[in-house]
mmCIF file of C-alpha atoms in Angstrom:
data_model
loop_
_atom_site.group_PDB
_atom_site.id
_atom_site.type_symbol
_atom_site.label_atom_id
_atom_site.label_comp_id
_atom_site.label_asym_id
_atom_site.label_seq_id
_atom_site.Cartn_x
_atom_site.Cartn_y
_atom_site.Cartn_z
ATOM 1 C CA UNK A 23 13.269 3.162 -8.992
ATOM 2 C CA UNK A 24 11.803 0.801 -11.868
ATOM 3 C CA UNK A 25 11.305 2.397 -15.532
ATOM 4 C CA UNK A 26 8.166 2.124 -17.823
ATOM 5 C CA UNK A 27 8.373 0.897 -21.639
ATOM 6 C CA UNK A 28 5.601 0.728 -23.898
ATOM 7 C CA UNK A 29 6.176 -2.934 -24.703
ATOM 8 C CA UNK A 30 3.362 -5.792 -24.320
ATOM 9 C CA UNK A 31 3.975 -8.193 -21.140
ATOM 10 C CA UNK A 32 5.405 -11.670 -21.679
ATOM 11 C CA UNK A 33 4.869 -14.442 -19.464
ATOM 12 C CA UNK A 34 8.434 -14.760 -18.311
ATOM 13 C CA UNK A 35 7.839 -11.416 -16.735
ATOM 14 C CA UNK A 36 8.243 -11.596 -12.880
ATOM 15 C CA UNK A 37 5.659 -9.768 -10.743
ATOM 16 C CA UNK A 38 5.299 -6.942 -8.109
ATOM 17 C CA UNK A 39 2.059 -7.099 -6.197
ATOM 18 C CA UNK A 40 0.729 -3.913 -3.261
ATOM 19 C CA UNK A 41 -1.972 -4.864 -1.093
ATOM 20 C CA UNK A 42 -3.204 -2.805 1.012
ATOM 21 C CA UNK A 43 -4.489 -4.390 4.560
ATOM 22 C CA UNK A 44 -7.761 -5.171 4.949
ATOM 23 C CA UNK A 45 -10.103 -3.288 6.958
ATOM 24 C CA UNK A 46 -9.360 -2.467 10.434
ATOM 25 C CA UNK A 47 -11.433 -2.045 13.418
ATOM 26 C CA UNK A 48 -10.817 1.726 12.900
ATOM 27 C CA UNK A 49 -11.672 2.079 9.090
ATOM 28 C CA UNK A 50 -14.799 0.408 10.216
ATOM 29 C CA UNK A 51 -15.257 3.239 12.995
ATOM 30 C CA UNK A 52 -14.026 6.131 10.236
ATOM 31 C CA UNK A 53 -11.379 6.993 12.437
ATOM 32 C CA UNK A 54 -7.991 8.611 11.817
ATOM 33 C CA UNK A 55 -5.104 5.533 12.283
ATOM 34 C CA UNK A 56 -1.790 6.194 11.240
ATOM 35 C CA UNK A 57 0.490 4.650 12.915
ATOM 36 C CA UNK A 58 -1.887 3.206 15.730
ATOM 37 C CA UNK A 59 -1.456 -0.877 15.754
ATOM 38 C CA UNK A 60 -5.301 -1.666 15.633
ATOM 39 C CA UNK A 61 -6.253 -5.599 14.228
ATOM 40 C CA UNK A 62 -8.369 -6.211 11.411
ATOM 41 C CA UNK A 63 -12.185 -6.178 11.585
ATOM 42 C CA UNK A 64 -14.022 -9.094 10.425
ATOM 43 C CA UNK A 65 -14.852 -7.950 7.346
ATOM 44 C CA UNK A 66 -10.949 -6.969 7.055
ATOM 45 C CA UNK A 67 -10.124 -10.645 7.892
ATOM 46 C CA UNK A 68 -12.672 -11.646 4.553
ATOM 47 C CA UNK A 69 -11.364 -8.967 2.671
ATOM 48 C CA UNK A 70 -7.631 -10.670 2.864
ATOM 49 C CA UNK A 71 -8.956 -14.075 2.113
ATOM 50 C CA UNK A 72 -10.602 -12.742 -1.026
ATOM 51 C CA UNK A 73 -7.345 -11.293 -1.687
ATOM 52 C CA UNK A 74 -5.458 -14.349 -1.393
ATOM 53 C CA UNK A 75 -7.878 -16.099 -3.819
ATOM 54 C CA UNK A 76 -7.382 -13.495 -6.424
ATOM 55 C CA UNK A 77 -3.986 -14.196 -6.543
ATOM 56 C CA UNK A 78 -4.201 -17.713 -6.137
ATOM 57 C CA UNK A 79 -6.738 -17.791 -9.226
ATOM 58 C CA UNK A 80 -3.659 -15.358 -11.297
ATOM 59 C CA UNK A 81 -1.528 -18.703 -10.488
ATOM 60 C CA UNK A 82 1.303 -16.780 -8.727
ATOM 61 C CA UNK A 83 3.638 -17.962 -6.327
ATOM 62 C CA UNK A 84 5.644 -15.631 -4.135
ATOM 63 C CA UNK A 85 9.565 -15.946 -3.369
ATOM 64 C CA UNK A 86 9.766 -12.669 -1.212
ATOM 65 C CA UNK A 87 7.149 -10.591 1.085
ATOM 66 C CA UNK A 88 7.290 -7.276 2.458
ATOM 67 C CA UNK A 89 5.027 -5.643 5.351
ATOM 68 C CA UNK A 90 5.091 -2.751 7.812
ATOM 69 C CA UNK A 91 5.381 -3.584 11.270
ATOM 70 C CA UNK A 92 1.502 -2.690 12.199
ATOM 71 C CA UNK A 93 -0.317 -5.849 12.366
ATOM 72 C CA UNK A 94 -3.185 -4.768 10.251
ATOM 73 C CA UNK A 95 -0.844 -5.282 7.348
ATOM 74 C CA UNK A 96 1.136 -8.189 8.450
ATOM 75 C CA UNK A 97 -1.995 -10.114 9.527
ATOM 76 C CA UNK A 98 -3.460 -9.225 5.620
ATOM 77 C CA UNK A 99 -0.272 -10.650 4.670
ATOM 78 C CA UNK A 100 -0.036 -13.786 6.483
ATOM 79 C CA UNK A 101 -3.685 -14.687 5.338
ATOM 80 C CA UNK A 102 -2.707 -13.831 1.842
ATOM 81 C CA UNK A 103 -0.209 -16.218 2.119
ATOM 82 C CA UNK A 104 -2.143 -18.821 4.114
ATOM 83 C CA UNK A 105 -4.349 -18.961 0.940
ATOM 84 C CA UNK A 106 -1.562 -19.303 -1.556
ATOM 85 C CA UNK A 107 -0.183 -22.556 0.272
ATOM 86 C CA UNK A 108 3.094 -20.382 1.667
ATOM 87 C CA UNK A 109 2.768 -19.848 5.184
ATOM 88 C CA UNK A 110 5.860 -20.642 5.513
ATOM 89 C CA UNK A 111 6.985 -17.448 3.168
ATOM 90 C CA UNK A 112 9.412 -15.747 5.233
ATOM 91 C CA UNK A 113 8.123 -11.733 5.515
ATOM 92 C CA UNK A 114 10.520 -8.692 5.985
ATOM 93 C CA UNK A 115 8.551 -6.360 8.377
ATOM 94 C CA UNK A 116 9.704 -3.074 8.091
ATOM 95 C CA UNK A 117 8.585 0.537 9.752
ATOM 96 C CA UNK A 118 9.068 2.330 6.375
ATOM 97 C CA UNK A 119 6.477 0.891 5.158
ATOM 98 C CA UNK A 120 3.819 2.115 7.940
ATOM 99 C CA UNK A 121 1.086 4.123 7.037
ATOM 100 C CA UNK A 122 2.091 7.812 7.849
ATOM 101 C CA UNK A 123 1.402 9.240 10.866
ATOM 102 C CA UNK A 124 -1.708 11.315 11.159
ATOM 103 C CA UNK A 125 -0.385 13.321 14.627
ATOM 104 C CA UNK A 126 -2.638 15.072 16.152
ATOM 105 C CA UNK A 127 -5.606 13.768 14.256
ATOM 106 C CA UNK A 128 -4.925 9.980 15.038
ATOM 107 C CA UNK A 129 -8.037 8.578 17.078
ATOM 108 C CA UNK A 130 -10.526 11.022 15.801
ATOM 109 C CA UNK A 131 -13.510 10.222 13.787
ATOM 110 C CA UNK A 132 -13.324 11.752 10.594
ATOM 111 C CA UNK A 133 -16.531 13.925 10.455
ATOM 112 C CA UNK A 134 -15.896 14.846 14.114
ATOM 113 C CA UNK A 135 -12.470 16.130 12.320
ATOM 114 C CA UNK A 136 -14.180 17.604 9.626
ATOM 115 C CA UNK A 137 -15.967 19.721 12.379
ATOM 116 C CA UNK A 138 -13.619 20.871 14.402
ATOM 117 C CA UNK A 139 -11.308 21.953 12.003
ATOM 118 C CA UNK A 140 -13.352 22.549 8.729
ATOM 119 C CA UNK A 141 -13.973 19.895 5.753
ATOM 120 C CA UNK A 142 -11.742 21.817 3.127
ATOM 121 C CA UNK A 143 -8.825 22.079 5.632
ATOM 122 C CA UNK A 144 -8.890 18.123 6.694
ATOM 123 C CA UNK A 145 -9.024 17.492 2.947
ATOM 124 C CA UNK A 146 -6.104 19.251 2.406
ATOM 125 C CA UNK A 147 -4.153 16.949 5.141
ATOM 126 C CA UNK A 148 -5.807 13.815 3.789
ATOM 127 C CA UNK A 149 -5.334 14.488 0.658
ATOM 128 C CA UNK A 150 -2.291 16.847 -0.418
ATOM 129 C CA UNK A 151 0.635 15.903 -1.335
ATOM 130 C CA UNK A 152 2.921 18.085 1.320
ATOM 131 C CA UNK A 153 0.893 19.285 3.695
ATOM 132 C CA UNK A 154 0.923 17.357 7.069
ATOM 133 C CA UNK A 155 -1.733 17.296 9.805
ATOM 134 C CA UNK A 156 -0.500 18.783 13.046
ATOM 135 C CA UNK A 157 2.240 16.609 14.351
ATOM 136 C CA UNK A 158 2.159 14.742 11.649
ATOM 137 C CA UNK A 159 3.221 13.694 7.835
ATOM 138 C CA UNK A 160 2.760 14.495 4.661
ATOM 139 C CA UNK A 161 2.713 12.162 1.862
ATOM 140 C CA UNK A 162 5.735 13.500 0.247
ATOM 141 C CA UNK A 163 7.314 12.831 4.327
ATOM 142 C CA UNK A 164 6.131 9.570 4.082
ATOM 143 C CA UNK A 165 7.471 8.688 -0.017
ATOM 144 C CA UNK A 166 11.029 9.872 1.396
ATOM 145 C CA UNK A 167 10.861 6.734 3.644
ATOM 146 C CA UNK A 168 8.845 4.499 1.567
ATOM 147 C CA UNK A 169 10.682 4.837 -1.946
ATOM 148 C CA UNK A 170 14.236 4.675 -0.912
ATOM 149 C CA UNK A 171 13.643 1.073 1.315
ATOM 150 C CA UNK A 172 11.750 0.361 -2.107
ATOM 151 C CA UNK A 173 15.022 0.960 -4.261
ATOM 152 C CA UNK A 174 17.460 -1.056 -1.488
ATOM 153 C CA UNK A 175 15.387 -3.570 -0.199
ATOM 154 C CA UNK A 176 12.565 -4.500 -3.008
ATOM 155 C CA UNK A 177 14.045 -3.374 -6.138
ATOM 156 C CA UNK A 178 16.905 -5.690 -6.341
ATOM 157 C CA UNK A 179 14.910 -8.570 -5.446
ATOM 158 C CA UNK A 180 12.876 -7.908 -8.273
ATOM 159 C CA UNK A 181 16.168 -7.426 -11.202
ATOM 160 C CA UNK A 182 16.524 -11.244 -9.996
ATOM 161 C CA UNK A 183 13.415 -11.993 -11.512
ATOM 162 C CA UNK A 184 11.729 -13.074 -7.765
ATOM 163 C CA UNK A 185 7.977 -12.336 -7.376
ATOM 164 C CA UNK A 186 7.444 -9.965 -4.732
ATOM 165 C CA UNK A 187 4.086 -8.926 -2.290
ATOM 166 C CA UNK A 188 3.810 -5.603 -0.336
ATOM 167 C CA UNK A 189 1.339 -4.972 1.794
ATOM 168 C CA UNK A 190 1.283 -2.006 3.600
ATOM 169 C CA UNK A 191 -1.065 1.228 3.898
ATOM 170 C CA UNK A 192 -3.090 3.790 2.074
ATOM 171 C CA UNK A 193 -0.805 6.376 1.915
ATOM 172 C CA UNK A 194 2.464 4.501 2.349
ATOM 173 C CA UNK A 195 1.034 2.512 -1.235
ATOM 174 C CA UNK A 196 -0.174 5.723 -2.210
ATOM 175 C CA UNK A 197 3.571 7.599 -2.026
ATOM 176 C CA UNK A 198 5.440 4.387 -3.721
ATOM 177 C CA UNK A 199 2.512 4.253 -6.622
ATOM 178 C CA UNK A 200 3.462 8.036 -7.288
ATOM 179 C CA UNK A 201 6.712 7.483 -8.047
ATOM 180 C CA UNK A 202 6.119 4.051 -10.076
ATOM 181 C CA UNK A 203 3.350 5.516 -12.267
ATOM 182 C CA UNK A 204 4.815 8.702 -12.388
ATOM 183 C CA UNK A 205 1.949 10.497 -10.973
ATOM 184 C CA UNK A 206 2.076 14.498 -10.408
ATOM 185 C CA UNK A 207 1.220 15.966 -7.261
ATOM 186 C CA UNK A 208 -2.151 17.014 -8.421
ATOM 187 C CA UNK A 209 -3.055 13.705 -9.684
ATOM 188 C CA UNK A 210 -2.130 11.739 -6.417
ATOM 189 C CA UNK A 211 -4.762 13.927 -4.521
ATOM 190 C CA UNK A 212 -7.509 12.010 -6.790
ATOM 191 C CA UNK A 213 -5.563 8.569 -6.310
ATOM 192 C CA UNK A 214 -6.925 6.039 -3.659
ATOM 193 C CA UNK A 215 -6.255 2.564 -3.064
ATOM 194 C CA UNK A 216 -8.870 0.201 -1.481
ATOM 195 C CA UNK A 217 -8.192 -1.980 1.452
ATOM 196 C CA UNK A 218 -7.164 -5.597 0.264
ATOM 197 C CA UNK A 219 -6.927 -5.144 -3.125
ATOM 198 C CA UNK A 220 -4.256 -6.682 -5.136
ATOM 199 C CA UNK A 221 -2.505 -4.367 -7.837
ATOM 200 C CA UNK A 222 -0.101 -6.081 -9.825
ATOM 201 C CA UNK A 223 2.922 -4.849 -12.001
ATOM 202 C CA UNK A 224 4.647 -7.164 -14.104
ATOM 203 C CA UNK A 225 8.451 -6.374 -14.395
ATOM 204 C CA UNK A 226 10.751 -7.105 -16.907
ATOM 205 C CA UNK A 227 14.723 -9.344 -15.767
ATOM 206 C CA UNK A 228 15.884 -5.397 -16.178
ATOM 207 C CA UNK A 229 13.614 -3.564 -14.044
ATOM 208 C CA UNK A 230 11.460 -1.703 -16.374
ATOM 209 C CA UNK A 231 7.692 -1.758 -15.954
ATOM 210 C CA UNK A 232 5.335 -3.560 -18.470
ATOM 211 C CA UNK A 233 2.102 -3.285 -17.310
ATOM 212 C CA UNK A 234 -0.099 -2.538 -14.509
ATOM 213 C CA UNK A 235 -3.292 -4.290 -13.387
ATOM 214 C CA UNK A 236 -6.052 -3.726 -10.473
ATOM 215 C CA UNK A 237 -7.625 -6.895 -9.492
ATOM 216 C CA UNK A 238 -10.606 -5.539 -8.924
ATOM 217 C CA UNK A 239 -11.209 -3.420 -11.879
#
């Protein structure tokens, strides 16, 4: 995993950016996804164009990409990219990087959940950091996928001084920003990431972490 210093970014610094998709048909419908392969809503499909102009305004160019395998993500990405000019990017899709899996509570409207089973208890699923939903994960079940593909697959592309682009999912963000910003468990219960919207790291040639930025703070 990357390590923090204290010292000031330089522009020779290479960057990591995590994007989550864009809204899908079901965040539109406040339902429960997970792993589900629903498309982007309209508004999703804006959403990633903004995205892409963002970055395209911070002057980056990409050399590597990274995406789940659900096409909510990969369709964010490939729009991202379409903006930038690199279409042509070619994008390692990977199922460790899906959002985790919501079991038994995948395809059910969230206050509908909140209902049936009680507000405080579906907060607890949504928002703890190892408690699953029935049939499901938690987030620390989802960070021992997401972080170790981060170390092998991302990681080293980054100690070569590449720019890299995630994009991936809530809580599959949401486990790998733990461990990067060295968040507690109690702290990552108050963390959320919103859809398409670029967070950027800068990275020094040895892997240590000089700053952090949210593009639409």
């Amino acid at each position: 995993m990357l390590q923090k210093t204290s010292e000031k970014p330089r522009k020779s610094d290479n960057v990591l950016v995590l994007v989550r998709h864009g809204q899908s048909e079901w965040n539109r419908l406040n339902m429960f996804t997970g792993w589900k392969d629903v498309g982007l809503s309209e508004e999703g499909e804006a959403e990633a164009h903004r995205a892409g102009q963002l970055l395209k305004q911070e002057g980056l160019v990409f050399d590597s990409a990274f995406a789940s395998t659900l096409k909510r993500a990969h369709n964010t990405l490939d729009i991202i990219l379409g903006e930038l000019g690199q279409g042509k990017l070619p994008t390692v899709k990977a199922a460790a990087l899906n959002e985790r899996d919501y079991g038994q509570l995948v395809g059910i409207n969230k206050e509908e959940a909140r209902k049936r089973f009680g507000a405080d208890q579906v907060h607890v699923w949504q928002r703890s950091y190892d408690i699953a939903p029935p049939g499901g994960e938690s987030l620390k079940d989802t960070a021992a996928r997401v972080c170790p593909f981060f170390d092998r697959w991302i990681v080293p592309e980054l100690q070569e001084g590449k720019n890299v682009i995630v994009v991936a999912h809530g809580n599959s963000l949401r486990s790998l920003i733990m461990e990067l910003d060295k968040l507690t468990p109690e702290e990552v219960q108050d963390y959320s990431i919103a859809t398409a919207t670029p967070v950027i790291y800068r990275v020094k040639a040895d892997g240590t972490l000089v700053e952090k930025r949210n593009l639409a703070a």
